[in-house]
Amino acid sequence: MVTLKSVAFTSLPTAVAFSQLHNAIAVSVCLSIVAYYATYRFIPLVSKVFIKHGRCGKDRLKKDGPVIAESMGLIAGVVYLASMCMFIPVPFLPFFRVGAEPSASSNSAGAVIPLFPLDMLAQYLAALLSLFSMLFLGFVDDVVDIKWRVKIWMPLFACIPLLMVYFVTYGVTHVVVPIPFRGFWGLGHILDLGIFYYAYMAALCIFSTNAINIIAGLNGVEGIQCFIIGTALVINNICVVLTTPYPLNKDRHLFSMYFLLPFLGVTIGYLRHNWYPARCFGGDTYVYFAGMTFAVVGIMGVFTKTLLLFMFPQIFNFLYSCPQLFGFVECPRHRMPQLNEKTGLVEPTRVSLEKTRTPGLLMLRFLELFSLVDIERDPKTKSMLSCNNLTLINLLLVKWGPASEAQATVRVGLTQALFCLIGFGMRYGLAFLFYRQKEAGSGHVEL
Amino acid sequence: MVTLKSVAFTSLPTAVAFSQLHNAIAVSVCLSIVAYYATYRFIPLVSKVFIKHGRCGKDRLKKDGPVIAESMGLIAGVVYLASMCMFIPVPFLPFFRVGAEPSASSNSAGAVIPLFPLDMLAQYLAALLSLFSMLFLGFVDDVVDIKWRVKIWMPLFACIPLLMVYFVTYGVTHVVVPIPFRGFWGLGHILDLGIFYYAYMAALCIFSTNAINIIAGLNGVEGIQCFIIGTALVINNICVVLTTPYPLNKDRHLFSMYFLLPFLGVTIGYLRHNWYPARCFGGDTYVYFAGMTFAVVGIMGVFTKTLLLFMFPQIFNFLYSCPQLFGFVECPRHRMPQLNEKTGLVEPTRVSLEKTRTPGLLMLRFLELFSLVDIERDPKTKSMLSCNNLTLINLLLVKWGPASEAQATVRVGLTQALFCLIGFGMRYGLAFLFYRQKEAGSGHVEL
């Protein structure tokens, strides 16, 4: 078993006073309410300015195609980051007082004993830096429309500060090996992934930001999934904070909560304007910023596996989209559902399969096995003519039939909520199959 | 005399290994060269995309008014911040190795002795966060054209992370009282300014960002002043690093150099495109980002007074502009010089004094006393008819006569260089009149 030096390095000072910090949560809640209100009030004001400067787009799923301000994720993001900057001293103030006592500040050897968790502060700032980078790149993308081959890698750039600071502070790259795999290939019960752990974190950032972006196109659909994932993460944080006996684990989940509460605040503020019928669009600015928030929170709180459980619909949507994303099946520029002007309902869009070759057809047949695709066949030759565009939103419309736009969004929200519940079940119900209880909560290994 | 507790808190660990860190400078120099090259190469590529999306403007001082991409400070800023993010581990790596030795990581009392200067890391990250905020706000301003009454306060928002982290890490708010003032009003030789010190730092950020913005309008003029100020600061850093006996002071100047070298890199890359005849404009994005870099470096390195010495032309330009900025003399939207299409030379612009009331006229007469304004008078009544717009650039054109645009820019550059030299003289030649040598370099009080 490897020595967990980094744990010794970080756990002790944080254990000292973090238990006194529950009022920081109260401040965070108040700040989140202010952030909600600020977002809610600022969006209409800034919308006008944005429309004036041409930062607007048509709402395609409305009969008259009204023109609406784009990139309003900018307001949510700026309000969020301003709140988080104002919050910087709050969780650290008690340490500041302790650290200020002369007796605590240096010992006879001349070395300093800081009770101040500067490593936490560094991570907090690095997280903000990554979020800011992503918000910024999202806005640049909205303004100059970066090619998707380039923009898919943008989160890699944005996560650099986070990973660099993870490297110089935590540096924990060990994972607990699931019980069934222990003993295979000489695996102990802790495995040091080293550089691969950083690659995993970077991949998580890329996945998380892009995954939310590809379930989009209906009023409020980005906001509702982010709201539900965020709420699930906060509930998970509360469960851990209340039950864990490990101070370090508690601290991490507290910090993750400090990041999530204002995020929920600005998301609600934004959703109130973005909900059907939308009076603003979030743009890539919002989805990138939201996706990065989840990645950052998962990495800082060391609960990336839990995060991935809650993001199951996004993972499914990504895998489901793969035949189109990787060119096996034709991929039109927009795969969002379309409005049937007669019924006023939203219907799934379809893609022609005329040019699709054998690998693509095999993939579709495989999906058909699980009733995950609606294929139209030639009545005579039985050859495939068309299928629905391979996105979760279209699939829900295929399964449950056409719906109003608001209903379609609610369906996505319900699906998200359902999978978050299942995620909770797996996280708390089944984890014992893979990890012993003691390991699961000790907080010094990735769960 | 107050206890300098924060000094004890930060100085010792940093003293341990920073002397080993000179290779970090070598890495920084290499990174700056890469940053220069990246900026130089990316600007033409991105220019095309920006022009395509309408992010461009006319060059008014050219006969044909060519259309040029705006906001190219974005490239400089993004390359700079990417470099700084990549650089994060470099100055901290030696500490990482020291901190990793088990013997150094905890003592018998269970408290941790980090040799790792996490406070420095926190400041580094906070500085990046402030820079990012300012770059971001600068770009938003370029895109949606924020009113100047609002945008003048934007740096206040951007400096929040820096001040918050200053508060929780350094917390030093003491200044050394200049010798002539000691004994007055019960002043000792150290004065704790408390909250006013934070107000001073915030004011410095606001001044620094806006000051560079108001010496603008000629090709390359923003870049050249930033280049010269940056170079002067680097030379000052080198002087201090080589001569100071105080490790803390040395560390701070080293850190300031880490921030300035890549800044000079991207500035040169940007200047090569922005120099007459310009193929790109920096926009508010560049000037805000550059101004904030100086403020951040001055605050982190605790040499804000030296910074202000080097920024004398900007201070002068601000004071000189006050009669127009505060409405005593009419202030047109653009006060930049104009092109005389016949001679091809740039000439100062003038403003009518017909509506100017007594206070404005008195101010102009005061400036006239020092030959700082060119006033046109009615030959009969001797009443004032017009004067040059009150900016440094116009003043130089009045004093040295019309010039080509490139020459006019060089004049501003020379003026800047001259005042940097004078600044050096005052910093090293006259400081002894105000401070004793020991205080001047001790690094634990604002110089």
Coordinates of N, CA, C and O in Angstrom, one line a residue, chain A residues 5-6 8-10 12-13 49-50 53 55 74 78 81-82 85-89 92-93 96 99-100 105-107 110-119 121-126 128-130 132-137 139-140 143-145 157 160-162 164-165 167-171 285, chain B residues 5-6 8-10 12-13 49-50 53 55 74 78 81-82 85-89 92-93 96 99-100 105-107 110-119 121-126 128-130 132-137 139-140 143-145 157 160-162 164-165 167-171 285:
Chain A
K5 N 0.9 10.4 1.8 CA 1.6 11.6 2.4 C 0.8 12.8 2.2 O 0.7 13.7 3.1
S6 N 0.2 12.9 1.1 CA -0.6 14.2 0.9 C -1.7 14.3 1.8 O -2.2 15.4 2.1
A8 N -1.7 13.4 5.0 CA -1.2 13.9 6.3 C -1.0 15.4 6.1 O -1.2 16.2 7.0
F9 N -0.6 15.7 4.9 CA -0.2 17.1 4.6 C -1.5 18.1 4.7 O -1.3 19.2 5.0
T10 N -2.6 17.5 4.3 CA -3.8 18.4 4.3 C -4.8 18.2 5.4 O -5.6 19.1 5.7
L12 N -4.8 17.5 8.7 CA -4.8 18.0 10.1 C -5.2 19.4 10.3 O -6.1 19.6 11.1
P13 N -4.7 20.4 9.6 CA -5.1 21.7 9.9 C -6.6 21.9 9.6 O -7.3 22.6 10.3
V49 N -29.7 45.4 -23.9 CA -28.4 45.9 -24.5 C -27.9 44.9 -25.5 O -27.4 45.2 -26.5
F50 N -28.1 43.6 -25.1 CA -27.6 42.5 -26.0 C -28.3 42.5 -27.3 O -27.7 42.4 -28.4
H53 N -27.1 45.2 -29.5 CA -25.8 44.9 -30.2 C -25.8 43.6 -31.0 O -24.7 43.1 -31.2
R55 N -26.6 40.6 -30.2 CA -26.4 39.3 -29.6 C -27.7 38.6 -29.3 O -28.1 38.5 -28.1
L74 N -24.1 34.5 -19.4 CA -23.1 35.4 -19.0 C -23.5 36.1 -17.7 O -22.7 36.2 -16.8
V78 N -21.5 35.7 -14.3 CA -20.8 36.8 -13.7 C -21.4 37.0 -12.3 O -20.6 37.2 -11.3
L81 N -19.8 34.2 -10.1 CA -18.4 34.4 -9.8 C -18.2 35.6 -8.8 O -17.4 35.5 -7.9
A82 N -19.0 36.6 -9.0 CA -19.0 37.8 -8.1 C -19.3 37.3 -6.7 O -18.7 37.6 -5.7
C85 N -16.5 35.3 -5.2 CA -15.4 36.1 -4.8 C -15.7 36.8 -3.5 O -14.8 36.9 -2.7
M86 N -16.9 37.3 -3.4 CA -17.3 37.9 -2.1 C -17.2 36.9 -1.0 O -17.0 37.3 0.2
F87 N -17.4 35.7 -1.3 CA -17.5 34.6 -0.3 C -16.1 34.2 0.2 O -16.0 33.5 1.3
I88 N -15.1 34.5 -0.6 CA -13.7 34.0 -0.3 C -13.4 34.0 1.2 O -13.0 33.0 1.8
P89 N -13.6 35.2 1.9 CA -13.1 35.2 3.3 C -13.9 34.3 4.3 O -13.4 33.9 5.3
F92 N -12.8 31.1 5.7 CA -11.5 31.1 6.2 C -11.3 32.0 7.4 O -10.3 32.0 8.0
L93 N -12.3 32.8 7.7 CA -12.2 33.8 8.8 C -11.8 33.2 10.1 O -11.0 33.7 10.8
F96 N -8.3 32.6 10.3 CA -7.6 33.8 10.2 C -7.3 34.3 11.7 O -6.2 34.7 12.1
G99 N -4.9 31.8 13.3 CA -3.5 32.0 12.8 C -2.9 33.3 13.3 O -1.7 33.4 13.4
A100 N -3.7 34.2 13.7 CA -3.2 35.5 14.1 C -2.6 35.5 15.5 O -1.9 36.4 15.9
S105 N 1.8 31.0 15.5 CA 2.3 31.4 14.2 C 3.7 30.9 13.9 O 4.1 30.7 12.8
S106 N 4.5 30.6 14.9 CA 5.8 30.0 14.6 C 6.3 29.2 15.8 O 6.0 29.5 17.0
N107 N 7.1 28.2 15.6 CA 7.7 27.4 16.7 C 9.2 27.7 16.9 O 9.7 28.5 16.1
G110 N 11.7 27.8 14.1 CA 11.6 28.9 13.1 C 10.6 28.5 12.0 O 10.4 29.3 11.1
A111 N 10.1 27.3 12.0 CA 9.1 26.9 11.0 C 7.7 27.4 11.4 O 7.5 27.6 12.6
V112 N 6.9 27.5 10.4 CA 5.6 28.1 10.7 C 4.5 27.0 10.8 O 4.5 26.1 10.0
I113 N 3.7 27.1 11.8 CA 2.6 26.2 11.9 C 1.3 26.9 11.5 O 0.7 27.5 12.4
P114 N 0.8 26.9 10.3 CA -0.4 27.6 10.0 C -1.6 26.8 10.3 O -1.7 25.6 9.8
L115 N -2.5 27.3 11.0 CA -3.7 26.6 11.2 C -4.6 27.0 10.1 O -5.7 26.5 9.9
F116 N -4.1 27.9 9.2 CA -4.9 28.4 8.1 C -4.8 27.4 7.0 O -3.8 27.1 6.5
P117 N -6.0 26.9 6.5 CA -6.0 25.9 5.4 C -5.7 26.6 4.1 O -6.6 26.7 3.2
L118 N -4.5 27.0 3.9 CA -4.2 27.7 2.6 C -4.4 26.8 1.4 O -4.6 27.3 0.3
D119 N -4.2 25.5 1.6 CA -4.4 24.6 0.5 C -5.8 24.6 0.0 O -6.1 24.6 -1.2
L121 N -7.8 27.2 0.3 CA -8.0 28.5 -0.3 C -7.4 28.4 -1.8 O -8.1 28.9 -2.7
A122 N -6.3 27.8 -1.9 CA -5.7 27.7 -3.2 C -6.6 26.9 -4.2 O -6.8 27.3 -5.3
Q123 N -7.2 25.8 -3.6 CA -8.1 25.0 -4.5 C -9.4 25.8 -4.8 O -9.9 25.8 -5.9
Y124 N -9.9 26.6 -3.8 CA -11.0 27.4 -4.0 C -10.8 28.4 -5.2 O -11.6 28.5 -6.1
L125 N -9.6 29.0 -5.1 CA -9.3 30.0 -6.2 C -9.0 29.4 -7.5 O -9.5 29.9 -8.6
A126 N -8.4 28.2 -7.5 CA -8.2 27.5 -8.8 C -9.5 27.1 -9.4 O -9.7 27.2 -10.6
L128 N -12.3 28.7 -9.0 CA -12.9 29.9 -9.6 C -12.2 30.2 -10.9 O -12.9 30.6 -11.9
L129 N -10.9 30.0 -11.0 CA -10.2 30.4 -12.2 C -10.6 29.5 -13.3 O -10.8 29.9 -14.5
S130 N -10.8 28.2 -13.1 CA -11.3 27.3 -14.1 C -12.7 27.7 -14.6 O -13.0 27.6 -15.7
F132 N -14.1 30.6 -14.4 CA -14.0 31.8 -15.1 C -13.5 31.6 -16.6 O -14.1 32.1 -17.5
S133 N -12.5 30.7 -16.7 CA -12.0 30.4 -18.0 C -13.1 29.9 -18.9 O -13.2 30.2 -20.1
M134 N -13.8 29.0 -18.3 CA -14.8 28.3 -19.1 C -16.0 29.2 -19.5 O -16.5 29.2 -20.6
L135 N -16.4 30.1 -18.5 CA -17.4 31.1 -18.8 C -16.9 32.0 -20.0 O -17.7 32.3 -20.9
F136 N -15.7 32.4 -19.9 CA -15.1 33.3 -20.8 C -15.1 32.6 -22.2 O -15.5 33.2 -23.2
L137 N -14.6 31.4 -22.3 CA -14.5 30.7 -23.5 C -15.9 30.4 -24.1 O -16.1 30.5 -25.3
F139 N -18.4 32.4 -23.7 CA -18.9 33.7 -24.3 C -18.2 34.0 -25.6 O -18.8 34.4 -26.6
V140 N -16.9 33.7 -25.7 CA -16.2 33.9 -26.9 C -16.8 33.0 -28.0 O -17.0 33.5 -29.1
V143 N -19.8 34.5 -29.3 CA -19.6 35.7 -30.1 C -19.0 35.3 -31.5 O -19.5 35.8 -32.5
V144 N -18.0 34.5 -31.5 CA -17.4 34.3 -32.8 C -17.6 32.9 -33.3 O -17.1 32.5 -34.4
D145 N -18.4 32.0 -32.6 CA -18.8 30.8 -33.2 C -17.6 29.9 -33.5 O -17.4 29.6 -34.7
F157 N -8.3 23.4 -21.7 CA -7.6 24.6 -21.4 C -8.1 25.2 -20.1 O -7.3 25.5 -19.2
I160 N -6.9 23.6 -16.7 CA -5.4 23.6 -16.3 C -5.2 24.1 -14.9 O -4.5 23.5 -14.1
P161 N -5.8 25.3 -14.5 CA -5.5 25.8 -13.2 C -5.9 24.8 -12.1 O -5.2 24.6 -11.1
L162 N -7.1 24.2 -12.3 CA -7.6 23.2 -11.3 C -6.6 22.1 -11.2 O -6.2 21.7 -10.1
M164 N -3.4 21.9 -12.0 CA -2.1 22.3 -11.6 C -2.2 22.4 -10.0 O -1.2 22.0 -9.3
V165 N -3.2 23.1 -9.5 CA -3.3 23.3 -8.1 C -3.6 22.0 -7.4 O -3.1 21.7 -6.3
F167 N -2.4 19.3 -8.3 CA -1.0 18.7 -8.3 C -0.2 19.2 -7.2 O 0.4 18.4 -6.4
V168 N -0.2 20.5 -7.0 CA 0.7 21.1 -5.9 C 0.1 21.0 -4.5 O 0.8 21.2 -3.6
T169 N -1.2 20.8 -4.4 CA -1.8 20.7 -3.0 C -2.2 19.3 -2.7 O -1.5 18.7 -1.9
Y170 N -3.3 18.8 -3.1 CA -3.7 17.4 -2.8 C -2.7 16.4 -3.3 O -2.0 15.8 -2.5
G171 N -2.6 16.4 -4.6 CA -1.7 15.4 -5.2 C -2.2 14.0 -5.1 O -1.4 13.0 -5.4
T285 N -22.5 29.9 -23.3 CA -21.9 30.5 -22.1 C -22.5 29.8 -20.9 O -21.8 29.4 -20.0
Chain B
K5 N 2.5 40.7 12.7 CA 2.3 39.3 12.8 C 2.2 38.6 11.4 O 2.7 37.5 11.3
S6 N 1.7 39.3 10.5 CA 1.5 38.7 9.2 C 2.8 38.4 8.5 O 3.0 37.6 7.7
A8 N 5.7 37.5 10.1 CA 6.2 36.3 10.7 C 5.5 35.1 10.0 O 6.0 34.1 9.8
F9 N 4.2 35.3 9.7 CA 3.3 34.3 9.2 C 3.8 33.9 7.8 O 3.6 32.7 7.4
T10 N 4.3 34.8 7.0 CA 4.6 34.5 5.7 C 6.1 34.4 5.3 O 6.4 33.7 4.4
L12 N 8.9 33.2 6.8 CA 9.8 32.1 7.1 C 9.8 31.0 6.1 O 10.9 30.6 5.5
P13 N 8.6 30.4 5.8 CA 8.7 29.3 4.8 C 9.2 29.8 3.5 O 10.0 29.0 2.8
V49 N -11.5 35.7 -38.4 CA -12.7 35.2 -37.7 C -13.5 36.4 -37.1 O -14.7 36.5 -37.3
F50 N -12.8 37.3 -36.5 CA -13.4 38.4 -35.8 C -14.0 39.4 -36.9 O -15.1 39.8 -36.7
H53 N -17.2 38.0 -38.1 CA -18.3 38.2 -37.1 C -18.6 39.6 -36.7 O -19.2 39.9 -35.7
R55 N -16.6 41.9 -35.5 CA -15.8 42.5 -34.4 C -14.7 43.3 -35.0 O -13.5 42.9 -34.9
L74 N -7.7 40.3 -26.6 CA -8.3 39.0 -26.2 C -7.2 37.9 -26.4 O -7.0 37.1 -25.6
V78 N -5.5 35.9 -23.5 CA -5.8 34.4 -23.4 C -4.4 33.7 -23.4 O -4.2 32.8 -22.6
L81 N -2.7 34.3 -20.0 CA -3.3 33.6 -18.9 C -3.0 32.1 -19.0 O -2.8 31.4 -18.0
A82 N -3.0 31.6 -20.3 CA -2.7 30.2 -20.5 C -1.2 29.9 -20.0 O -1.0 29.0 -19.3
C85 N -1.1 29.9 -16.3 CA -1.6 28.7 -15.7 C -0.7 27.5 -15.9 O -0.5 26.7 -14.9
M86 N 0.0 27.5 -17.0 CA 1.0 26.4 -17.2 C 2.1 26.6 -16.2 O 2.8 25.6 -15.8
F87 N 2.4 27.8 -15.9 CA 3.6 28.1 -15.0 C 3.3 27.8 -13.6 O 4.2 27.7 -12.8
I88 N 2.0 27.6 -13.2 CA 1.7 27.5 -11.8 C 2.6 26.5 -11.0 O 3.2 26.9 -10.0
P89 N 2.9 25.3 -11.5 CA 3.7 24.5 -10.6 C 5.2 24.9 -10.5 O 5.8 24.5 -9.6
F92 N 6.7 26.4 -7.5 CA 6.4 25.7 -6.3 C 6.9 24.3 -6.2 O 6.9 23.6 -5.2
L93 N 7.5 23.8 -7.3 CA 8.0 22.4 -7.4 C 9.0 22.1 -6.3 O 8.9 21.1 -5.6
F96 N 7.4 21.4 -3.2 CA 6.6 20.2 -3.2 C 7.4 19.1 -2.8 O 7.0 18.2 -2.0
G99 N 8.2 19.4 1.0 CA 7.0 19.1 1.7 C 6.7 17.6 1.7 O 6.0 17.1 2.7
A100 N 7.1 16.9 0.7 CA 6.8 15.5 0.6 C 7.6 14.6 1.5 O 7.2 13.5 1.8
S105 N 6.6 16.9 7.3 CA 5.2 17.2 7.1 C 4.4 17.3 8.4 O 3.4 17.9 8.4
S106 N 4.9 16.8 9.5 CA 4.1 17.0 10.7 C 5.1 16.9 11.9 O 6.0 16.1 11.9
N107 N 4.8 17.6 13.0 CA 5.6 17.4 14.2 C 4.8 16.6 15.2 O 3.6 16.3 15.0
G110 N 1.2 17.2 16.3 CA 0.1 16.9 15.3 C -0.1 18.1 14.4 O -0.9 18.0 13.5
A111 N 0.6 19.2 14.6 CA 0.4 20.4 13.7 C 1.3 20.2 12.5 O 2.3 19.5 12.6
V112 N 0.9 20.8 11.4 CA 1.7 20.6 10.2 C 2.6 21.8 10.0 O 2.3 22.9 10.2
I113 N 3.8 21.5 9.5 CA 4.8 22.5 9.2 C 5.0 22.5 7.7 O 5.7 21.7 7.2
P114 N 4.2 23.3 7.0 CA 4.4 23.2 5.5 C 5.6 24.1 5.1 O 5.6 25.2 5.5
L115 N 6.5 23.5 4.4 CA 7.5 24.3 3.8 C 7.0 24.9 2.5 O 7.6 25.7 1.9
F116 N 5.8 24.5 2.2 CA 5.2 24.9 0.9 C 4.5 26.3 1.1 O 3.6 26.5 1.9
P117 N 4.9 27.2 0.3 CA 4.3 28.6 0.4 C 2.9 28.7 -0.2 O 2.8 29.3 -1.2
L118 N 2.0 28.1 0.5 CA 0.6 28.1 -0.1 C 0.1 29.5 -0.1 O -0.8 29.8 -0.9
D119 N 0.6 30.4 0.8 CA 0.0 31.7 0.7 C 0.4 32.4 -0.6 O -0.3 33.1 -1.2
L121 N 1.0 30.8 -3.4 CA 0.1 30.1 -4.4 C -1.2 30.8 -4.4 O -1.8 31.1 -5.5
A122 N -1.8 31.0 -3.2 CA -3.1 31.7 -3.2 C -3.1 33.0 -3.8 O -4.0 33.4 -4.6
Q123 N -2.0 33.8 -3.5 CA -1.9 35.1 -4.1 C -1.8 35.0 -5.7 O -2.3 35.8 -6.4
Y124 N -1.0 34.1 -6.1 CA -0.7 33.9 -7.5 C -2.1 33.7 -8.2 O -2.4 34.3 -9.2
L125 N -2.9 32.8 -7.6 CA -4.1 32.4 -8.2 C -5.1 33.6 -8.2 O -5.9 33.8 -9.1
A126 N -5.1 34.3 -7.0 CA -6.0 35.4 -6.9 C -5.7 36.5 -8.0 O -6.5 37.1 -8.6
L128 N -4.3 35.9 -10.9 CA -4.8 35.4 -12.2 C -6.3 35.6 -12.3 O -6.8 36.0 -13.3
L129 N -7.0 35.4 -11.2 CA -8.4 35.6 -11.2 C -8.8 37.0 -11.5 O -9.7 37.3 -12.3
S130 N -8.1 37.9 -10.8 CA -8.4 39.4 -11.1 C -8.1 39.7 -12.5 O -8.9 40.5 -13.2
F132 N -8.1 37.7 -15.1 CA -9.1 37.1 -15.9 C -10.4 37.9 -15.9 O -11.0 38.2 -17.0
S133 N -10.8 38.3 -14.7 CA -12.0 39.1 -14.6 C -11.9 40.4 -15.5 O -12.9 40.7 -16.2
M134 N -10.8 41.0 -15.4 CA -10.6 42.3 -16.1 C -10.6 42.1 -17.6 O -11.2 42.8 -18.4
L135 N -9.9 41.0 -18.0 CA -9.9 40.7 -19.4 C -11.3 40.4 -20.0 O -11.7 40.9 -21.0
F136 N -12.0 39.7 -19.1 CA -13.4 39.3 -19.5 C -14.3 40.5 -19.6 O -15.0 40.7 -20.6
L137 N -14.2 41.4 -18.6 CA -15.0 42.6 -18.6 C -14.6 43.5 -19.7 O -15.5 44.1 -20.4
F139 N -13.5 42.5 -22.6 CA -14.1 42.0 -23.8 C -15.6 42.2 -23.9 O -16.1 42.6 -25.0
V140 N -16.3 42.0 -22.8 CA -17.7 42.3 -22.7 C -18.0 43.7 -23.1 O -18.9 44.1 -23.9
V143 N -17.7 44.2 -26.7 CA -18.8 43.6 -27.5 C -20.1 44.4 -27.3 O -20.8 44.7 -28.3
V144 N -20.4 44.8 -26.1 CA -21.7 45.5 -25.9 C -21.6 46.9 -25.5 O -22.6 47.6 -25.3
D145 N -20.3 47.5 -25.5 CA -20.1 48.9 -25.3 C -20.8 49.5 -24.1 O -21.8 50.2 -24.1
F157 N -14.7 45.6 -9.3 CA -15.3 44.2 -9.3 C -14.1 43.2 -9.5 O -14.0 42.2 -8.8
I160 N -11.7 42.3 -6.6 CA -12.2 41.6 -5.3 C -11.4 40.4 -5.0 O -10.9 40.3 -3.8
P161 N -11.1 39.5 -5.9 CA -10.4 38.3 -5.5 C -9.0 38.6 -4.9 O -8.6 38.1 -3.9
L162 N -8.4 39.6 -5.5 CA -7.0 40.0 -5.1 C -7.1 40.5 -3.7 O -6.3 40.1 -2.8
M164 N -9.4 40.2 -1.4 CA -9.9 39.2 -0.5 C -8.8 38.3 0.0 O -8.6 38.0 1.1
V165 N -8.0 37.9 -1.0 CA -6.8 37.0 -0.7 C -5.7 37.7 0.0 O -5.1 37.2 0.9
F167 N -6.3 40.0 2.1 CA -6.9 40.1 3.4 C -6.6 38.8 4.2 O -6.2 38.8 5.3
V168 N -6.8 37.6 3.6 CA -6.7 36.4 4.3 C -5.2 35.8 4.3 O -4.9 35.0 5.1
T169 N -4.4 36.4 3.5 CA -3.0 35.9 3.5 C -2.0 36.9 4.1 O -1.6 36.8 5.3
Y170 N -1.6 37.9 3.3 CA -0.8 39.0 3.8 C -1.4 39.7 5.0 O -0.9 39.6 6.1
G171 N -2.4 40.4 4.7 CA -3.1 41.2 5.6 C -2.3 42.4 6.1 O -2.6 43.1 7.1
T285 N -10.2 45.5 -24.3 CA -9.7 44.2 -23.8 C -8.2 44.3 -23.5 O -7.8 43.9 -22.4

